[in-house]
Amino acid sequence: MRVILPAGTTETALIDGISAAGAAPELMEHTPSADVEILEYGRPTTTPVTPVSPNGCPTPAAVTRAVREVVGFDTTVVDAGLAQPTGAPTVDLGIEPGADVRAAEAVPGADAIFDRARSFGSSLPDDLLIGETVPGGTTTALGVLTALGEPTGVSSSLPQNPIERKRRVVDEALAASDLVAGDCEDDPLAAIRAVGDPVQATVAGIAAGALESGTDVTLAGGTQMVAVATALRHADVDEPLSIATTSFVEDEQGDRLGEACYRLNCELTVTDPGFDARDHVAMDRYCAGEAKEGVAMGGALSLVPDGRMDDVLDRLEAICDRLGIDADGGPGSDPEAETNPETEGDSGP
Amino acid sequence: MRVILPAGTTETALIDGISAAGAAPELMEHTPSADVEILEYGRPTTTPVTPVSPNGCPTPAAVTRAVREVVGFDTTVVDAGLAQPTGAPTVDLGIEPGADVRAAEAVPGADAIFDRARSFGSSLPDDLLIGETVPGGTTTALGVLTALGEPTGVSSSLPQNPIERKRRVVDEALAASDLVAGDCEDDPLAAIRAVGDPVQATVAGIAAGALESGTDVTLAGGTQMVAVATALRHADVDEPLSIATTSFVEDEQGDRLGEACYRLNCELTVTDPGFDARDHVAMDRYCAGEAKEGVAMGGALSLVPDGRMDDVLDRLEAICDRLGIDADGGPGSDPEAETNPETEGDSGP
């Protein structure tokens, strides 16, 4: 089992109210670069940001790293449009950051990205668990789902999901591409090109290539991975496909998540890491509905053997220490704050 | 413990007789790209070459991978001047392939490479074991040692080390840079710039940065790492430094290896993997003096706990299967052949 992490950016994250409420937008584009450093090294090494919300909620990369320290899985990060350098090793497929979905084309090279990612995916010998980190990614997920005519919602990193704001952005994005909902039903890459992000094209391509070569694929994420699975099914990729996410996404999405997976013929695995058993601000924030998922968190948690979750939570506490988070809400933590940056994948208003 | 693998190329490898005797030179520049795929995935995934000599001797990457499958260490590959794409993830420090040492400057950007590598090295939290893969690397090692005025020889991937041919190339290289032996005694980066390769500048920089930040550093390799250690000592890097290599290098170098380490105040670890106990062509070829070292092989072997070397050799046999090597000398193997390509780090006429 290998965890593949396409990491990228889209200018969609810079739309007012979409992301980084309360945080400096110019720092947000460093978040995926920091996430992959945390996954690789256990803390940011060269990036100027530490992805922790003002409330003391760490990026899901911290959780995925904690699982990795216990379970020891291999990881391979793919540069799926990073806007800033990272000290982590990445596979270079020549992918550029995505444009604002309200541009005529959000991902001009979507087809080429998909093809290169498919070729890479078909080259890999291991079964794959594919995650993502891309700020603004739930908005582009809603864009693709809408363009494909799929009637589902998307998640958020915020306890109160500003889904209406996302819908307005997507409406504007479709109009800028001369599209209406459902127009891309038979052409999922056209949906990604018009209103998606480069990470979607990368995840979809790697998954398609791996499935074609007989490798098992699990998409590790919540509603962003529902969008990718939808794109794959609309591209007539019919092989068995699984989605693994966290209980935090299910808590918000309710039956919609299982129904979407049923429609997509995707096996769904939901893992509850038991954060409520610990008195720690980082885990409290997840229990309060913040962050929820991203950086393959749910998929990584699904790999934890019975009886080892306590070790994962111990590791997570140690990682939070390294990220400067006090267990009871120390410097930088403000439990009363209502807003916080979108710093992860399945996240953002 | 993290294994760092700077991987790169130098046009020095294309000099007639320096490398790839019997193999197509145009394929050789793919070797480091293939090596890092083997390290990461257990076999080449996207490169068009499989680094196995006509005799059936696999790249040391196969051995390092075998250790990794048993011991489970983390690896980070640094692109230190790859000339061809690789499907493995690499850290991008903006490093270009090296020129022929007989050019006026073999590594025009040596100082900038060293600085970026030092910054990267100082950012890493783990103790480091630093290897290399660069075809032609023993010739550039001889170049740097000579420019620094150090009286030592270098190893070879061939049972018969064509050291005189290397010396003639180095003489020509020094003349092309208006240098004589010892001229760079006080300026090791000038030695690398004139007659070295970009991997040396990268290894030296990472080691210097890591040592400055209090991290333990082991240089994993034979005479190429003696050259890097010499450069570091001439740069007044005085922290404790270790070199870990294979018994195959020691068998060839004899007392010279230990004497060089003594002069450099470097602890030396030599590991014999016990290949002579197996009846397998790949291991026979190492016992006959082929390949010897490279891709952090000796350092990786030093990590094998007591009683686990047999598991490593089992894994190596499985990897050789994947690389198309028959245990008793199958397709592509010709035990009578005298020549074979330099496909690894500490190697090449």
XYZ file of C-alpha atoms in Angstrom:
698
model
C 0.000 0.000 0.000
C 1.361 3.383 -1.020
C -0.151 6.756 -0.165
C 0.017 9.098 -3.171
C -0.479 12.743 -2.429
C -1.087 15.133 -5.316
C -0.531 18.616 -3.883
C -1.437 21.811 -5.681
C -3.063 25.189 -5.720
C -5.859 27.052 -7.446
C -6.394 30.811 -7.498
C -9.977 29.988 -6.579
C -8.744 29.861 -2.984
C -8.085 33.611 -3.162
C -11.743 34.515 -3.793
C -12.974 36.616 -0.913
C -14.762 34.463 1.620
C -13.735 31.209 -0.055
C -10.660 30.657 1.998
C -8.383 31.940 4.669
C -10.957 34.008 6.512
C -8.829 35.802 9.055
C -5.520 34.634 7.626
C -3.184 36.283 5.161
C -4.124 35.051 1.674
C -0.561 35.499 0.462
C 0.551 32.839 2.942
C -2.193 30.361 2.039
C -0.544 29.258 -1.172
C 2.297 27.913 0.970
C -0.093 25.537 2.768
C 0.161 22.499 0.463
C 3.950 22.930 0.371
C 3.960 22.870 4.178
C 1.527 19.946 4.310
C 3.825 17.718 2.305
C 6.801 18.713 4.454
C 4.818 17.658 7.531
C 3.922 14.373 5.855
C 7.561 13.740 4.883
C 9.523 15.164 7.807
C 7.008 15.519 10.647
C 7.034 19.320 10.649
C 7.446 22.197 8.186
C 11.099 22.457 7.206
C 11.487 25.206 4.604
C 8.033 26.788 4.210
C 7.296 30.054 6.036
C 3.904 28.884 7.343
C 2.660 26.362 9.877
C -0.848 25.308 8.861
C -2.656 25.725 12.173
C -5.918 27.673 12.389
C -6.275 30.583 14.825
C -8.337 28.160 16.936
C -5.415 25.750 17.293
C -6.701 23.278 14.703
C -3.782 21.717 12.829
C -3.811 20.709 9.196
C -4.953 17.104 8.594
C -1.359 16.527 7.451
C -0.540 16.272 11.163
C -2.976 13.371 11.546
C -1.770 11.593 8.417
C 1.809 11.988 9.619
C 0.840 10.586 13.033
C -0.610 7.503 11.342
C 2.501 7.193 9.201
C 4.742 7.244 12.272
C 2.777 4.298 13.674
C 1.928 2.306 10.541
C 4.978 3.166 8.409
C 3.368 3.376 4.959
C 5.269 4.704 1.936
C 4.253 8.092 0.586
C 4.794 9.679 -2.801
C 3.961 13.339 -3.242
C 3.072 14.527 -6.735
C 3.488 18.209 -7.612
C -0.010 18.856 -8.939
C 0.453 22.608 -9.293
C 2.320 23.852 -6.221
C 2.693 27.639 -6.310
C 5.522 27.754 -3.774
C 8.648 25.665 -3.230
C 8.675 22.768 -0.823
C 11.512 20.902 0.856
C 9.685 17.608 0.369
C 10.456 15.384 -2.585
C 7.814 15.513 -5.299
C 7.147 13.755 -8.580
C 7.372 16.324 -11.375
C 4.672 15.900 -14.025
C 4.989 19.493 -15.263
C 1.712 20.659 -13.705
C 0.955 24.369 -13.222
C -1.218 25.985 -10.516
C -4.892 26.310 -11.407
C -6.587 29.584 -12.323
C -9.660 31.100 -10.682
C -12.742 29.046 -11.625
C -14.335 32.299 -12.761
C -11.796 32.484 -15.599
C -12.841 30.990 -18.936
C -10.611 28.004 -18.213
C -9.580 27.072 -14.688
C -7.249 24.260 -15.794
C -6.232 24.875 -19.430
C -4.008 21.777 -19.477
C -6.534 19.388 -17.910
C -6.312 16.780 -20.673
C -2.512 16.775 -20.749
C -2.349 16.582 -16.947
C -4.771 13.651 -16.941
C -2.732 11.824 -19.589
C 0.589 12.311 -17.796
C -0.935 11.336 -14.468
C -2.534 8.245 -16.029
C 0.812 7.165 -17.410
C 2.424 7.694 -14.001
C -0.409 5.832 -12.249
C -0.092 2.863 -14.571
C 3.643 2.638 -13.791
C 3.230 2.067 -10.058
C 3.517 -1.454 -8.657
C 1.688 -0.946 -5.357
C -1.960 -0.663 -4.404
C -2.725 3.004 -4.006
C -4.429 5.238 -1.533
C -4.684 8.641 -3.228
C -5.239 11.831 -1.225
C -5.006 15.522 -2.009
C -4.101 18.901 -0.583
C -5.396 21.985 -2.403
C -6.843 25.052 -0.646
C -10.180 25.938 -2.206
C -10.675 22.317 -3.198
C -14.264 21.928 -2.033
C -15.345 24.843 -4.200
C -13.758 23.329 -7.289
C -15.334 20.003 -6.259
C -18.740 21.674 -6.239
C -17.899 23.174 -9.615
C -17.107 19.815 -11.182
C -20.078 18.062 -9.591
C -22.388 20.793 -10.889
C -20.903 20.741 -14.388
C -21.381 16.974 -14.425
C -25.004 17.341 -13.327
C -24.522 15.425 -10.075
C -26.904 16.481 -7.299
C -24.682 16.467 -4.252
C -23.202 18.933 -1.820
C -19.690 19.445 -0.616
C -18.072 19.636 2.773
C -16.189 22.465 4.439
C -13.360 23.016 6.865
C -15.651 25.304 8.820
C -18.190 24.183 11.414
C -20.769 26.334 9.539
C -20.503 25.376 5.878
C -21.035 28.505 3.730
C -22.375 26.363 0.918
C -24.493 29.154 -0.569
C -21.434 31.288 -1.116
C -19.787 28.393 -2.892
C -22.822 27.907 -5.103
C -22.716 31.558 -6.162
C -19.032 31.234 -7.077
C -19.763 28.077 -9.058
C -22.681 29.740 -10.876
C -20.391 32.590 -11.825
C -17.687 30.114 -12.862
C -20.015 28.145 -15.114
C -21.307 31.349 -16.726
C -17.714 32.477 -17.418
C -17.205 29.195 -19.279
C -20.527 29.457 -21.156
C -21.834 26.396 -19.337
C -24.914 25.465 -17.342
C -25.243 22.677 -14.813
C -24.944 19.260 -16.440
C -23.351 20.524 -19.648
C -20.199 18.426 -19.147
C -22.047 15.192 -18.327
C -20.226 13.271 -21.066
C -16.880 15.048 -20.800
C -15.530 15.148 -17.253
C -12.193 16.622 -18.322
C -14.109 19.536 -19.820
C -15.688 20.027 -16.390
C -12.280 20.093 -14.700
C -10.869 22.352 -17.415
C -13.707 24.833 -17.001
C -14.422 24.889 -13.276
C -12.076 22.431 -11.541
C -8.488 22.392 -10.304
C -5.266 20.649 -11.388
C -5.272 18.311 -8.390
C -8.557 16.780 -9.578
C -7.087 16.054 -13.003
C -4.029 14.531 -11.341
C -5.933 12.332 -8.895
C -8.308 11.182 -11.631
C -5.458 10.412 -14.012
C -3.401 8.464 -11.469
C -6.493 6.524 -10.418
C -7.467 5.737 -14.012
C -3.960 4.577 -14.902
C -3.597 2.465 -11.792
C -7.014 0.842 -12.245
C -6.251 0.057 -15.893
C -3.051 -1.685 -14.821
C -4.872 -3.832 -12.282
C -3.933 -1.923 -9.127
C -6.447 -1.390 -6.331
C -7.295 2.260 -5.745
C -8.784 3.967 -2.720
C -9.558 7.670 -2.946
C -8.693 9.159 0.437
C -10.922 12.111 1.129
C -14.483 13.321 1.456
C -16.567 15.296 -0.975
C -13.552 16.254 -3.103
C -12.997 12.566 -3.740
C -16.707 12.129 -4.480
C -16.155 14.725 -7.226
C -13.143 12.834 -8.601
C -15.007 9.510 -8.444
C -17.892 11.127 -10.293
C -15.514 12.364 -12.976
C -14.042 8.862 -13.298
C -17.461 7.219 -13.612
C -18.498 9.789 -16.221
C -15.271 8.892 -18.058
C -16.468 5.280 -18.145
C -13.862 4.078 -15.667
C -15.893 1.196 -14.284
C -13.389 -0.716 -12.164
C -14.042 -1.171 -8.439
C -13.201 2.005 -6.568
C -13.221 2.824 -2.863
C -13.495 6.063 -0.939
C -12.101 6.317 2.595
C -12.858 9.359 4.708
C -13.277 10.546 8.272
C -16.278 10.444 10.587
C -16.113 14.242 10.625
C -17.127 14.407 6.973
C -19.884 11.854 7.540
C -21.111 13.758 10.582
C -21.646 16.806 8.386
C -22.812 15.127 5.199
C -25.087 12.598 6.829
C -26.775 10.153 4.432
C -25.716 12.179 1.389
C -22.210 10.729 1.546
C -23.294 7.097 1.536
C -25.927 7.802 -1.120
C -23.351 9.423 -3.394
C -21.000 6.454 -2.986
C -23.884 4.088 -3.691
C -24.743 5.942 -6.918
C -21.057 5.873 -7.899
C -20.674 2.186 -7.053
C -17.856 3.087 -4.668
C -17.191 1.218 -1.466
C -17.175 3.700 1.430
C -14.992 3.397 4.532
C -15.486 5.891 7.351
C -13.029 5.981 10.261
C -13.596 7.703 13.589
C -10.219 8.324 15.244
C -11.790 8.738 18.677
C -10.563 12.298 19.173
C -13.354 12.866 21.705
C -11.526 10.679 24.215
C -8.679 13.181 24.503
C -8.677 16.572 26.139
C -6.548 18.348 23.553
C -7.404 21.516 21.679
C -6.389 20.091 18.287
C -8.670 17.093 18.628
C -11.425 19.218 20.203
C -11.422 21.394 17.101
C -11.900 18.390 14.815
C -14.763 17.204 17.045
C -16.270 20.690 16.697
C -16.342 20.228 12.926
C -13.246 22.120 11.933
C -10.942 20.860 9.113
C -12.661 17.438 8.952
C -10.505 15.854 6.250
C -7.654 16.405 3.775
C -4.083 15.228 3.051
C -5.400 11.626 2.889
C -6.371 11.760 6.559
C -9.400 9.457 6.369
C -7.608 6.954 4.202
C -4.581 6.949 6.469
C -6.779 6.395 9.523
C -8.359 3.407 7.763
C -4.907 1.763 7.768
C -4.555 1.828 11.562
C -4.727 -1.716 12.931
C -7.065 -2.545 15.801
C -5.636 -1.412 19.095
C -3.127 1.060 17.632
C -5.298 4.212 17.445
C -4.129 5.291 20.888
C -0.558 5.263 19.613
C -1.650 7.437 16.690
C -3.220 9.949 19.059
C -0.054 9.993 21.170
C 1.961 10.725 18.047
C -0.509 13.418 17.035
C -0.022 15.137 20.381
C 3.744 15.070 19.883
C 3.358 16.501 16.367
C 1.069 19.241 17.702
C 3.828 20.128 20.167
C 6.222 20.497 17.249
C 3.680 22.701 15.435
C 3.444 24.961 18.481
C -0.054 23.938 19.582
C -0.586 23.781 23.330
C -2.854 20.921 24.419
C -5.146 23.340 26.250
C -5.082 26.075 23.618
C -1.806 27.950 23.851
C -0.245 30.715 21.786
C -2.179 31.361 18.620
C -5.222 29.525 19.855
C -8.498 31.362 20.364
C -11.341 28.930 21.028
C -13.895 31.761 20.696
C -12.942 32.689 17.160
C -15.524 31.851 14.523
C -13.305 32.119 11.516
C -10.185 30.278 10.550
C -8.164 29.748 7.421
C -8.916 27.065 4.960
C -5.650 25.295 5.104
C -6.540 21.836 3.926
C -8.038 19.812 1.213
C -11.629 19.034 1.985
C -12.187 22.391 3.423
C -13.040 25.998 2.822
C -16.311 27.869 2.744
C 17.655 8.057 10.489
C 16.901 9.250 6.976
C 18.724 8.180 3.819
C 19.281 11.180 1.527
C 20.159 10.361 -2.042
C 21.461 13.146 -4.286
C 21.199 11.789 -7.831
C 22.733 13.445 -10.848
C 24.804 13.246 -13.975
C 28.034 14.575 -15.445
C 29.063 14.539 -19.090
C 32.349 13.158 -17.804
C 30.650 9.764 -17.901
C 30.515 9.997 -21.699
C 34.313 10.134 -22.086
C 35.430 7.114 -24.066
C 36.538 4.358 -21.731
C 35.345 6.160 -18.617
C 31.984 4.504 -18.492
C 29.549 2.137 -20.085
C 32.072 -0.128 -21.747
C 29.844 -2.335 -23.845
C 26.671 -0.388 -23.132
C 24.966 2.377 -25.063
C 26.217 5.716 -23.681
C 22.953 7.401 -24.608
C 21.140 5.123 -22.161
C 23.597 5.657 -19.323
C 22.274 9.074 -18.419
C 19.016 7.327 -17.485
C 20.798 5.239 -14.847
C 20.453 7.571 -11.839
C 16.797 8.164 -12.765
C 16.272 4.401 -12.780
C 18.248 3.947 -9.549
C 15.963 6.239 -7.615
C 12.879 4.514 -9.019
C 14.284 1.198 -7.775
C 14.934 2.746 -4.374
C 11.411 4.204 -4.211
C 9.278 1.555 -5.928
C 11.422 -1.592 -5.983
C 11.913 -1.595 -9.753
C 12.217 0.903 -12.629
C 8.789 2.359 -13.354
C 9.127 4.977 -16.093
C 12.790 4.892 -17.195
C 13.711 2.987 -20.369
C 16.709 1.246 -18.774
C 17.254 -1.431 -16.162
C 20.681 -0.897 -14.623
C 22.074 -4.426 -14.848
C 25.509 -5.082 -16.352
C 25.932 -7.548 -19.230
C 27.339 -9.915 -16.589
C 24.098 -9.862 -14.595
C 25.373 -7.472 -11.924
C 22.547 -5.211 -10.741
C 22.943 -1.611 -9.662
C 23.659 -1.160 -5.937
C 20.203 0.454 -5.830
C 18.863 -3.108 -5.743
C 20.812 -3.810 -2.552
C 19.815 -0.546 -0.906
C 16.186 -1.264 -1.785
C 16.489 -4.766 -0.321
C 17.714 -3.278 2.951
C 14.924 -0.737 2.879
C 12.319 -3.477 2.484
C 13.666 -5.131 5.643
C 14.638 -2.122 7.777
C 12.046 0.391 6.549
C 14.121 3.582 6.606
C 12.832 6.830 5.094
C 14.464 8.019 1.899
C 14.618 11.454 0.306
C 15.986 11.769 -3.212
C 17.479 15.106 -4.216
C 17.689 16.019 -7.902
C 21.388 16.873 -8.062
C 21.486 17.263 -11.828
C 19.412 14.478 -13.363
C 19.564 14.611 -17.155
C 16.474 12.466 -17.695
C 13.040 12.357 -16.038
C 12.291 9.980 -13.208
C 9.038 8.711 -11.769
C 10.450 8.946 -8.253
C 9.787 11.991 -6.102
C 12.778 14.320 -5.837
C 13.621 17.481 -3.961
C 14.127 20.273 -6.484
C 17.077 22.533 -5.667
C 17.424 23.798 -9.253
C 20.577 21.808 -9.993
C 21.750 21.221 -13.584
C 23.750 18.247 -14.945
C 27.503 18.625 -14.756
C 29.735 19.301 -17.765
C 32.727 17.252 -18.877
C 35.610 17.772 -16.432
C 37.771 18.674 -19.432
C 35.681 21.830 -19.904
C 36.951 25.018 -18.240
C 34.253 24.605 -15.585
C 32.657 21.251 -14.844
C 30.123 22.676 -12.355
C 29.710 26.403 -13.045
C 27.118 26.741 -10.270
C 29.072 24.870 -7.585
C 28.873 27.648 -4.986
C 25.143 28.231 -5.484
C 24.453 24.487 -5.369
C 26.441 24.160 -2.156
C 24.552 27.062 -0.567
C 21.095 25.732 -1.494
C 22.025 22.232 -0.398
C 23.385 23.558 2.893
C 20.132 25.393 3.563
C 18.169 22.225 2.761
C 20.466 20.120 4.953
C 20.072 22.451 7.890
C 16.265 22.196 7.615
C 16.093 18.439 8.170
C 15.160 17.100 11.591
C 16.576 13.571 11.294
C 20.072 12.147 11.483
C 21.270 11.651 7.929
C 22.923 8.972 5.912
C 23.839 10.607 2.597
C 24.537 8.544 -0.529
C 24.905 9.347 -4.208
C 24.299 8.033 -7.692
C 26.218 9.647 -10.535
C 27.815 7.721 -13.420
C 31.408 8.819 -13.836
C 31.548 9.736 -10.157
C 34.858 8.108 -9.320
C 36.611 10.093 -12.030
C 35.269 13.372 -10.693
C 36.224 12.140 -7.208
C 39.792 11.661 -8.406
C 39.624 15.126 -9.961
C 38.615 16.790 -6.702
C 41.093 14.821 -4.605
C 43.878 15.786 -6.984
C 42.892 19.454 -7.092
C 42.853 19.422 -3.278
C 46.288 17.833 -3.194
C 45.158 14.695 -1.386
C 47.256 11.621 -2.139
C 44.671 8.898 -2.486
C 43.238 6.700 -5.177
C 39.680 5.962 -6.157
C 37.673 2.828 -6.612
C 35.967 1.419 -9.706
C 32.932 -0.613 -10.661
C 35.249 -2.868 -12.649
C 37.234 -5.771 -11.241
C 40.291 -4.255 -13.004
C 40.396 -0.579 -12.031
C 41.640 1.460 -15.035
C 43.041 4.078 -12.696
C 45.708 5.256 -15.145
C 43.049 6.191 -17.666
C 41.251 8.200 -14.965
C 44.488 9.973 -14.066
C 45.015 11.020 -17.684
C 41.472 12.430 -17.832
C 42.037 14.302 -14.578
C 45.365 15.705 -15.821
C 43.623 16.941 -18.927
C 40.775 18.351 -16.811
C 43.111 20.271 -14.521
C 45.008 21.688 -17.506
C 41.733 22.838 -19.080
C 41.034 24.763 -15.869
C 44.607 26.173 -15.678
C 45.218 24.209 -12.482
C 47.830 21.816 -11.195
C 47.457 19.274 -8.416
C 46.920 20.930 -5.043
C 45.971 24.330 -6.461
C 42.524 24.252 -4.803
C 43.788 23.207 -1.381
C 42.121 26.158 0.334
C 39.039 26.350 -1.879
C 37.243 23.003 -2.199
C 34.315 24.526 -4.081
C 36.780 25.739 -6.700
C 37.947 22.139 -7.032
C 34.373 20.917 -7.572
C 33.655 23.791 -9.950
C 36.725 22.992 -12.041
C 36.934 19.197 -12.064
C 34.055 17.797 -9.973
C 30.362 17.069 -10.423
C 27.125 18.580 -9.099
C 26.421 15.614 -6.828
C 29.594 16.338 -4.863
C 28.504 19.950 -4.295
C 25.073 18.716 -3.203
C 26.318 16.037 -0.811
C 28.862 18.428 0.675
C 26.272 21.176 1.106
C 23.668 18.940 2.717
C 26.298 17.489 5.049
C 27.628 20.919 6.008
C 24.145 22.278 6.707
C 23.099 19.238 8.709
C 26.296 19.239 10.780
C 25.925 22.968 11.510
C 22.410 22.332 12.810
C 23.571 19.561 15.120
C 22.481 16.571 13.063
C 24.641 13.454 12.825
C 25.893 12.762 9.300
C 27.184 9.560 7.765
C 28.462 9.674 4.194
C 27.355 6.438 2.548
C 29.838 5.434 -0.093
C 33.454 4.630 -0.827
C 36.101 6.755 -2.465
C 33.561 9.277 -3.781
C 32.615 9.989 -0.185
C 36.276 10.219 0.749
C 36.456 12.997 -1.845
C 33.435 14.776 -0.353
C 34.786 14.379 3.168
C 38.102 15.812 1.987
C 36.285 18.789 0.481
C 34.413 19.315 3.766
C 37.601 19.171 5.859
C 39.304 21.605 3.484
C 36.269 23.866 3.975
C 36.980 23.788 7.724
C 33.909 21.702 8.530
C 35.348 20.057 11.629
C 32.339 18.297 13.164
C 32.413 14.518 13.647
C 31.761 12.775 10.348
C 31.396 9.098 9.476
C 31.841 7.151 6.277
C 30.037 3.839 5.779
C 30.893 1.636 2.843
C 30.994 -1.956 1.663
C 33.612 -4.644 2.131
C 33.952 -4.671 -1.660
C 35.481 -1.196 -1.642
C 37.756 -2.111 1.252
C 38.823 -5.303 -0.524
C 40.024 -3.198 -3.433
C 41.380 -0.192 -1.561
C 43.076 -2.120 1.218
C 44.709 0.038 3.890
C 44.353 3.186 1.784
C 40.689 3.512 2.762
C 41.274 3.386 6.503
C 44.299 5.652 6.208
C 42.313 8.251 4.284
C 39.550 8.163 6.910
C 42.151 8.488 9.659
C 43.670 11.547 7.979
C 40.179 13.028 7.570
C 39.208 12.238 11.169
C 36.232 10.264 9.872
C 34.905 7.179 11.580
C 34.812 4.320 9.063
C 32.230 1.530 9.028
C 32.658 -1.326 6.578
C 29.869 -3.890 6.120
C 30.223 -7.263 4.430
C 26.765 -8.440 3.338
C 27.893 -12.057 3.093
C 27.098 -12.396 -0.599
C 29.581 -15.293 -0.846
C 27.154 -17.511 1.045
C 24.634 -17.421 -1.802
C 24.882 -19.060 -5.185
C 23.366 -16.205 -7.195
C 24.892 -14.466 -10.184
C 24.159 -10.972 -8.870
C 25.954 -11.614 -5.607
C 28.740 -13.539 -7.360
C 29.437 -10.470 -9.478
C 29.816 -8.265 -6.400
C 32.163 -10.856 -4.878
C 34.179 -10.729 -8.137
C 34.685 -7.002 -7.596
C 32.018 -5.595 -9.873
C 29.972 -2.504 -8.885
C 31.218 -2.562 -5.255
C 29.243 0.403 -3.937
C 26.857 3.233 -4.806
C 23.306 4.456 -4.111
C 24.127 4.443 -0.367
C 24.610 0.670 -0.439
C 27.296 0.456 2.251
C 25.487 2.852 4.534
C 22.206 1.016 4.104
C 23.889 -2.296 4.887
C 25.270 -0.774 8.093
C 21.668 -0.304 9.264
C 20.804 -4.020 9.090
C 20.328 -5.371 12.609
C 22.133 -8.530 13.696
C 20.431 -11.604 12.340
C 18.509 -9.837 9.570
C 21.069 -9.952 6.735
C 19.629 -13.213 5.455
C 16.272 -11.466 5.042
C 18.025 -8.717 3.070
C 19.599 -11.282 0.753
C 16.202 -12.949 0.257
C 14.739 -9.593 -0.689
C 17.655 -8.920 -3.010
C 16.961 -12.182 -4.837
C 13.313 -11.169 -5.265
C 14.361 -7.747 -6.573
C 16.808 -9.381 -9.001
C 13.883 -11.452 -10.286
C 11.962 -8.242 -10.930
C 15.003 -6.805 -12.737
C 15.129 -9.862 -15.004
C 18.274 -11.422 -13.528
C 18.282 -15.208 -13.333
C 19.972 -16.576 -10.228
C 22.310 -18.714 -12.335
C 22.986 -16.119 -15.027
C 19.970 -15.878 -17.280
C 19.097 -13.632 -20.219
C 21.510 -10.775 -20.541
C 24.082 -12.399 -18.297
C 27.452 -13.417 -19.669
C 29.804 -14.442 -16.874
C 32.747 -14.511 -19.309
C 32.463 -10.901 -20.350
C 35.228 -8.653 -19.079
C 33.545 -5.343 -19.644
C 30.371 -3.897 -18.222
C 28.743 -0.527 -17.959
C 29.396 1.857 -15.165
C 25.896 2.160 -13.918
C 26.447 3.273 -10.356
C 27.983 5.776 -8.106
C 31.266 4.501 -6.837
C 32.126 2.994 -10.128
C 33.514 3.491 -13.595
C 36.979 3.151 -15.005
